[in-house]
């Protein structure tokens, strides 16, 4: 299962890169008219007492996942597992994709949000391929692009956290390996500085 999950995440990252390159080619060379899109990025904001939970089963949504293991588990408990915020429905590397994801989350009003940052660019194995200046620059560009996704994770975590503190209760989880480099990036450092957080270290021995 672990091996399949790694392959899925790698495939997801390749798809992200392909869509990003296709978008750039279209913006630079396409003569077709492009529909007007707001260039101002919105944010998920939670005001005091902003959440009044809708009636129904617990609603669960995952972000950046193709395995949907948490959704499958939630459904087995009788909870509602909704479409995950990931490709192909949501491209978080684009303004349009980020705005669509925010609107989707606002309308969904999730009780539980599960997030798993893509780890391909942040893997320790990437250091093995840093032999030339071109490889170093390429990895740097990829990581700068991925910080867009990490910023979105922090935004969702802050939003879900504040809604639960000031309104009806919510829960969220952000999963990654202990020594993963995303934890050292500024967006997730901001997430970790929030008050009232808990963490759990899971090892193979603990199951």
PDB file of C-alpha atoms in Angstrom:
ATOM      1  CA  UNK A   1       0.000   0.000   0.000  1.00  0.00           C
ATOM      2  CA  UNK A   2       2.816   2.419   0.887  1.00  0.00           C
ATOM      3  CA  UNK A   3       4.527   1.777  -2.459  1.00  0.00           C
ATOM      4  CA  UNK A   4       1.317   2.389  -4.374  1.00  0.00           C
ATOM      5  CA  UNK A   5       0.712   5.628  -2.473  1.00  0.00           C
ATOM      6  CA  UNK A   6       4.188   6.887  -3.417  1.00  0.00           C
ATOM      7  CA  UNK A   7       3.604   6.065  -7.079  1.00  0.00           C
ATOM      8  CA  UNK A   8       0.232   7.809  -7.003  1.00  0.00           C
ATOM      9  CA  UNK A   9       1.729  10.959  -5.496  1.00  0.00           C
ATOM     10  CA  UNK A  10       4.537  10.950  -8.066  1.00  0.00           C
ATOM     11  CA  UNK A  11       1.999  10.588 -10.860  1.00  0.00           C
ATOM     12  CA  UNK A  12      -0.038  13.425  -9.350  1.00  0.00           C
ATOM     13  CA  UNK A  13       3.065  15.637  -9.322  1.00  0.00           C
ATOM     14  CA  UNK A  14       3.819  14.818 -12.952  1.00  0.00           C
ATOM     15  CA  UNK A  15       0.250  15.760 -13.835  1.00  0.00           C
ATOM     16  CA  UNK A  16       0.634  19.050 -11.955  1.00  0.00           C
ATOM     17  CA  UNK A  17       3.759  19.870 -13.961  1.00  0.00           C
ATOM     18  CA  UNK A  18       2.127  18.900 -17.254  1.00  0.00           C
ATOM     19  CA  UNK A  19      -0.915  21.099 -16.604  1.00  0.00           C
ATOM     20  CA  UNK A  20       1.287  24.002 -15.505  1.00  0.00           C
ATOM     21  CA  UNK A  21       3.404  23.817 -18.689  1.00  0.00           C
ATOM     22  CA  UNK A  22       0.294  23.530 -20.865  1.00  0.00           C
ATOM     23  CA  UNK A  23      -1.183  26.588 -19.165  1.00  0.00           C
ATOM     24  CA  UNK A  24       1.988  28.615 -19.758  1.00  0.00           C
ATOM     25  CA  UNK A  25       2.093  27.620 -23.439  1.00  0.00           C
ATOM     26  CA  UNK A  26      -1.522  28.663 -23.865  1.00  0.00           C
ATOM     27  CA  UNK A  27      -0.996  32.008 -22.150  1.00  0.00           C
ATOM     28  CA  UNK A  28       2.094  32.812 -24.226  1.00  0.00           C
ATOM     29  CA  UNK A  29       1.009  31.620 -27.648  1.00  0.00           C
ATOM     30  CA  UNK A  30      -2.754  31.159 -27.890  1.00  0.00           C
ATOM     31  CA  UNK A  31      -4.604  33.794 -29.967  1.00  0.00           C
ATOM     32  CA  UNK A  32      -7.979  32.631 -28.696  1.00  0.00           C
ATOM     33  CA  UNK A  33      -9.873  35.047 -26.444  1.00  0.00           C
ATOM     34  CA  UNK A  34      -9.500  34.206 -22.770  1.00  0.00           C
ATOM     35  CA  UNK A  35     -12.516  34.646 -20.476  1.00  0.00           C
ATOM     36  CA  UNK A  36     -12.105  37.438 -17.949  1.00  0.00           C
ATOM     37  CA  UNK A  37     -10.949  36.103 -14.594  1.00  0.00           C
ATOM     38  CA  UNK A  38     -10.382  38.135 -11.465  1.00  0.00           C
ATOM     39  CA  UNK A  39      -6.676  38.506 -10.742  1.00  0.00           C
ATOM     40  CA  UNK A  40      -7.382  39.192  -7.079  1.00  0.00           C
ATOM     41  CA  UNK A  41      -7.001  36.101  -4.936  1.00  0.00           C
ATOM     42  CA  UNK A  42      -9.515  35.704  -2.142  1.00  0.00           C
ATOM     43  CA  UNK A  43      -8.936  34.000   1.203  1.00  0.00           C
ATOM     44  CA  UNK A  44     -10.889  31.743   3.507  1.00  0.00           C
ATOM     45  CA  UNK A  45     -11.847  33.936   6.441  1.00  0.00           C
ATOM     46  CA  UNK A  46     -13.417  32.800   9.696  1.00  0.00           C
ATOM     47  CA  UNK A  47     -15.087  35.414  11.855  1.00  0.00           C
ATOM     48  CA  UNK A  48     -16.117  34.836  15.488  1.00  0.00           C
ATOM     49  CA  UNK A  49     -19.260  32.717  15.599  1.00  0.00           C
ATOM     50  CA  UNK A  50     -19.141  32.283  11.823  1.00  0.00           C
ATOM     51  CA  UNK A  51     -19.928  28.573  11.762  1.00  0.00           C
ATOM     52  CA  UNK A  52     -23.459  27.298  12.226  1.00  0.00           C
ATOM     53  CA  UNK A  53     -23.262  23.661  11.229  1.00  0.00           C
ATOM     54  CA  UNK A  54     -25.780  22.290   8.769  1.00  0.00           C
ATOM     55  CA  UNK A  55     -27.734  19.234   9.858  1.00  0.00           C
ATOM     56  CA  UNK A  56     -26.588  15.828   8.601  1.00  0.00           C
ATOM     57  CA  UNK A  57     -23.783  13.268   8.887  1.00  0.00           C
ATOM     58  CA  UNK A  58     -20.206  14.364   9.518  1.00  0.00           C
ATOM     59  CA  UNK A  59     -18.744  15.752   6.289  1.00  0.00           C
ATOM     60  CA  UNK A  60     -15.162  14.779   5.425  1.00  0.00           C
ATOM     61  CA  UNK A  61     -12.991  16.121   2.596  1.00  0.00           C
ATOM     62  CA  UNK A  62      -9.375  15.373   1.684  1.00  0.00           C
ATOM     63  CA  UNK A  63      -6.929  17.768   0.020  1.00  0.00           C
ATOM     64  CA  UNK A  64      -4.153  16.582  -2.333  1.00  0.00           C
ATOM     65  CA  UNK A  65      -4.855  12.877  -2.209  1.00  0.00           C
ATOM     66  CA  UNK A  66      -5.656  10.232  -4.785  1.00  0.00           C
ATOM     67  CA  UNK A  67      -5.782   7.245  -2.465  1.00  0.00           C
ATOM     68  CA  UNK A  68      -8.733   8.647  -0.447  1.00  0.00           C
ATOM     69  CA  UNK A  69      -8.049   6.258   2.437  1.00  0.00           C
ATOM     70  CA  UNK A  70      -9.517   8.644   5.016  1.00  0.00           C
ATOM     71  CA  UNK A  71     -12.623   9.128   2.888  1.00  0.00           C
ATOM     72  CA  UNK A  72     -13.070   5.377   2.554  1.00  0.00           C
ATOM     73  CA  UNK A  73     -12.727   4.952   6.315  1.00  0.00           C
ATOM     74  CA  UNK A  74     -15.135   7.824   6.979  1.00  0.00           C
ATOM     75  CA  UNK A  75     -17.735   6.313   4.655  1.00  0.00           C
ATOM     76  CA  UNK A  76     -17.491   3.009   6.539  1.00  0.00           C
ATOM     77  CA  UNK A  77     -18.565   4.919   9.685  1.00  0.00           C
ATOM     78  CA  UNK A  78     -21.584   6.360   7.938  1.00  0.00           C
ATOM     79  CA  UNK A  79     -20.005   9.794   7.462  1.00  0.00           C
ATOM     80  CA  UNK A  80     -20.220  11.744   4.204  1.00  0.00           C
ATOM     81  CA  UNK A  81     -17.013  11.572   2.131  1.00  0.00           C
ATOM     82  CA  UNK A  82     -16.937  14.349  -0.466  1.00  0.00           C
ATOM     83  CA  UNK A  83     -14.935  14.839  -3.652  1.00  0.00           C
ATOM     84  CA  UNK A  84     -11.290  15.494  -2.705  1.00  0.00           C
ATOM     85  CA  UNK A  85      -9.657  18.816  -3.528  1.00  0.00           C
ATOM     86  CA  UNK A  86      -7.061  17.490  -5.973  1.00  0.00           C
ATOM     87  CA  UNK A  87      -6.490  16.896  -9.667  1.00  0.00           C
ATOM     88  CA  UNK A  88      -8.180  16.752 -12.061  1.00  0.00           C
ATOM     89  CA  UNK A  89     -10.989  18.780 -10.476  1.00  0.00           C
ATOM     90  CA  UNK A  90      -8.833  21.342  -8.665  1.00  0.00           C
ATOM     91  CA  UNK A  91      -5.423  22.588  -9.778  1.00  0.00           C
ATOM     92  CA  UNK A  92      -4.085  24.401  -6.707  1.00  0.00           C
ATOM     93  CA  UNK A  93      -1.133  25.765  -8.671  1.00  0.00           C
ATOM     94  CA  UNK A  94      -3.454  28.113 -10.569  1.00  0.00           C
ATOM     95  CA  UNK A  95      -5.508  31.096  -9.421  1.00  0.00           C
ATOM     96  CA  UNK A  96      -8.643  29.620 -10.969  1.00  0.00           C
ATOM     97  CA  UNK A  97      -8.099  26.272  -9.243  1.00  0.00           C
ATOM     98  CA  UNK A  98      -7.440  27.873  -5.866  1.00  0.00           C
ATOM     99  CA  UNK A  99     -10.550  30.040  -6.097  1.00  0.00           C
ATOM    100  CA  UNK A 100     -12.664  27.048  -7.125  1.00  0.00           C
ATOM    101  CA  UNK A 101     -11.338  25.098  -4.139  1.00  0.00           C
ATOM    102  CA  UNK A 102     -12.142  27.927  -1.725  1.00  0.00           C
ATOM    103  CA  UNK A 103     -15.687  28.258  -3.030  1.00  0.00           C
ATOM    104  CA  UNK A 104     -16.123  24.491  -2.823  1.00  0.00           C
ATOM    105  CA  UNK A 105     -15.003  24.417   0.823  1.00  0.00           C
ATOM    106  CA  UNK A 106     -17.193  27.373   1.783  1.00  0.00           C
ATOM    107  CA  UNK A 107     -20.257  25.699   0.312  1.00  0.00           C
ATOM    108  CA  UNK A 108     -19.390  22.288   1.712  1.00  0.00           C
ATOM    109  CA  UNK A 109     -18.838  23.476   5.312  1.00  0.00           C
ATOM    110  CA  UNK A 110     -16.672  20.406   6.167  1.00  0.00           C
ATOM    111  CA  UNK A 111     -16.511  19.024   9.694  1.00  0.00           C
ATOM    112  CA  UNK A 112     -13.182  17.276   9.106  1.00  0.00           C
ATOM    113  CA  UNK A 113     -10.463  18.273   6.607  1.00  0.00           C
ATOM    114  CA  UNK A 114      -7.518  15.951   5.895  1.00  0.00           C
ATOM    115  CA  UNK A 115      -4.466  17.378   4.109  1.00  0.00           C
ATOM    116  CA  UNK A 116      -1.359  15.619   2.748  1.00  0.00           C
ATOM    117  CA  UNK A 117       1.235  17.829   0.997  1.00  0.00           C
ATOM    118  CA  UNK A 118       2.767  16.339  -2.178  1.00  0.00           C
ATOM    119  CA  UNK A 119       6.247  15.210  -1.185  1.00  0.00           C
ATOM    120  CA  UNK A 120       8.010  14.551  -4.494  1.00  0.00           C
ATOM    121  CA  UNK A 121       9.889  17.877  -4.659  1.00  0.00           C
ATOM    122  CA  UNK A 122      10.654  17.790  -0.932  1.00  0.00           C
ATOM    123  CA  UNK A 123      11.960  14.241  -0.773  1.00  0.00           C
ATOM    124  CA  UNK A 124      15.472  13.690   0.578  1.00  0.00           C
ATOM    125  CA  UNK A 125      16.127  11.675  -2.590  1.00  0.00           C
ATOM    126  CA  UNK A 126      16.061  14.936  -4.554  1.00  0.00           C
ATOM    127  CA  UNK A 127      19.482  15.756  -3.094  1.00  0.00           C
ATOM    128  CA  UNK A 128      20.959  12.849  -5.049  1.00  0.00           C
ATOM    129  CA  UNK A 129      20.072  14.545  -8.356  1.00  0.00           C
ATOM    130  CA  UNK A 130      21.618  17.938  -7.548  1.00  0.00           C
ATOM    131  CA  UNK A 131      24.815  17.454  -9.544  1.00  0.00           C
ATOM    132  CA  UNK A 132      24.638  20.376 -11.975  1.00  0.00           C
ATOM    133  CA  UNK A 133      23.549  24.043 -11.716  1.00  0.00           C
ATOM    134  CA  UNK A 134      20.652  23.285 -14.074  1.00  0.00           C
ATOM    135  CA  UNK A 135      19.359  20.529 -11.775  1.00  0.00           C
ATOM    136  CA  UNK A 136      19.655  22.840  -8.771  1.00  0.00           C
ATOM    137  CA  UNK A 137      17.718  25.616 -10.520  1.00  0.00           C
ATOM    138  CA  UNK A 138      15.069  23.191 -11.724  1.00  0.00           C
ATOM    139  CA  UNK A 139      14.436  21.858  -8.234  1.00  0.00           C
ATOM    140  CA  UNK A 140      14.387  25.384  -6.826  1.00  0.00           C
ATOM    141  CA  UNK A 141      11.696  26.400  -9.330  1.00  0.00           C
ATOM    142  CA  UNK A 142       9.628  23.325  -8.540  1.00  0.00           C
ATOM    143  CA  UNK A 143       9.799  23.995  -4.804  1.00  0.00           C
ATOM    144  CA  UNK A 144       8.830  27.641  -5.270  1.00  0.00           C
ATOM    145  CA  UNK A 145       5.787  26.446  -7.190  1.00  0.00           C
ATOM    146  CA  UNK A 146       4.901  23.939  -4.497  1.00  0.00           C
ATOM    147  CA  UNK A 147       4.961  26.662  -1.834  1.00  0.00           C
ATOM    148  CA  UNK A 148       1.719  27.858  -3.415  1.00  0.00           C
ATOM    149  CA  UNK A 149       0.146  24.587  -2.329  1.00  0.00           C
ATOM    150  CA  UNK A 150       1.683  24.806   1.147  1.00  0.00           C
ATOM    151  CA  UNK A 151       0.235  28.317   1.530  1.00  0.00           C
ATOM    152  CA  UNK A 152      -3.179  26.916   0.636  1.00  0.00           C
ATOM    153  CA  UNK A 153      -2.798  24.200   3.289  1.00  0.00           C
ATOM    154  CA  UNK A 154      -1.973  26.816   5.924  1.00  0.00           C
ATOM    155  CA  UNK A 155      -4.941  28.925   4.834  1.00  0.00           C
ATOM    156  CA  UNK A 156      -7.350  25.986   5.096  1.00  0.00           C
ATOM    157  CA  UNK A 157      -5.918  24.906   8.459  1.00  0.00           C
ATOM    158  CA  UNK A 158      -6.279  28.420   9.890  1.00  0.00           C
ATOM    159  CA  UNK A 159      -9.805  28.722   8.515  1.00  0.00           C
ATOM    160  CA  UNK A 160     -10.957  25.353   9.805  1.00  0.00           C
ATOM    161  CA  UNK A 161      -9.282  25.932  13.171  1.00  0.00           C
ATOM    162  CA  UNK A 162     -10.835  29.353  13.757  1.00  0.00           C
ATOM    163  CA  UNK A 163     -14.289  28.241  12.644  1.00  0.00           C
ATOM    164  CA  UNK A 164     -14.158  25.467  15.219  1.00  0.00           C
ATOM    165  CA  UNK A 165     -13.034  27.795  17.976  1.00  0.00           C
ATOM    166  CA  UNK A 166     -15.626  30.492  17.387  1.00  0.00           C
ATOM    167  CA  UNK A 167     -18.542  28.442  16.084  1.00  0.00           C
ATOM    168  CA  UNK A 168     -19.699  24.829  15.956  1.00  0.00           C
ATOM    169  CA  UNK A 169     -16.787  22.413  16.343  1.00  0.00           C
ATOM    170  CA  UNK A 170     -14.516  21.368  13.463  1.00  0.00           C
ATOM    171  CA  UNK A 171     -11.444  19.175  13.042  1.00  0.00           C
ATOM    172  CA  UNK A 172      -8.533  19.044  10.615  1.00  0.00           C
ATOM    173  CA  UNK A 173      -5.382  17.003  10.113  1.00  0.00           C
ATOM    174  CA  UNK A 174      -2.175  17.657   8.185  1.00  0.00           C
ATOM    175  CA  UNK A 175      -0.134  14.520   7.505  1.00  0.00           C
ATOM    176  CA  UNK A 176       3.498  14.202   6.461  1.00  0.00           C
ATOM    177  CA  UNK A 177       6.612  12.345   7.539  1.00  0.00           C
ATOM    178  CA  UNK A 178       8.426  13.640  10.605  1.00  0.00           C
ATOM    179  CA  UNK A 179      11.574  14.813   8.799  1.00  0.00           C
ATOM    180  CA  UNK A 180       9.759  16.063   5.737  1.00  0.00           C
ATOM    181  CA  UNK A 181      11.076  19.383   4.432  1.00  0.00           C
ATOM    182  CA  UNK A 182       7.605  20.986   4.065  1.00  0.00           C
ATOM    183  CA  UNK A 183       7.470  21.315   7.862  1.00  0.00           C
ATOM    184  CA  UNK A 184      10.446  23.698   7.632  1.00  0.00           C
ATOM    185  CA  UNK A 185       8.806  25.965   5.055  1.00  0.00           C
ATOM    186  CA  UNK A 186       7.275  29.243   6.194  1.00  0.00           C
ATOM    187  CA  UNK A 187       3.619  28.359   5.395  1.00  0.00           C
ATOM    188  CA  UNK A 188       3.600  25.230   7.549  1.00  0.00           C
ATOM    189  CA  UNK A 189       5.704  26.931  10.210  1.00  0.00           C
ATOM    190  CA  UNK A 190       2.832  29.416  10.493  1.00  0.00           C
ATOM    191  CA  UNK A 191       0.422  26.501  10.793  1.00  0.00           C
ATOM    192  CA  UNK A 192       2.448  24.959  13.604  1.00  0.00           C
ATOM    193  CA  UNK A 193       2.463  28.243  15.522  1.00  0.00           C
ATOM    194  CA  UNK A 194      -1.319  28.204  15.940  1.00  0.00           C
ATOM    195  CA  UNK A 195      -2.560  27.768  19.495  1.00  0.00           C
ATOM    196  CA  UNK A 196      -4.416  24.668  20.622  1.00  0.00           C
ATOM    197  CA  UNK A 197      -2.761  22.202  18.234  1.00  0.00           C
ATOM    198  CA  UNK A 198      -1.923  18.578  18.930  1.00  0.00           C
ATOM    199  CA  UNK A 199       0.536  16.317  17.154  1.00  0.00           C
ATOM    200  CA  UNK A 200       1.080  12.586  16.974  1.00  0.00           C
ATOM    201  CA  UNK A 201       4.113  10.650  15.805  1.00  0.00           C
ATOM    202  CA  UNK A 202       3.208   7.362  14.148  1.00  0.00           C
ATOM    203  CA  UNK A 203       5.877   4.714  13.633  1.00  0.00           C
ATOM    204  CA  UNK A 204       5.703   1.374  11.803  1.00  0.00           C
ATOM    205  CA  UNK A 205       5.912  -0.371  15.167  1.00  0.00           C
ATOM    206  CA  UNK A 206       2.846   1.478  16.462  1.00  0.00           C
ATOM    207  CA  UNK A 207       0.813   0.523  13.374  1.00  0.00           C
TER     208      UNK A 207
END
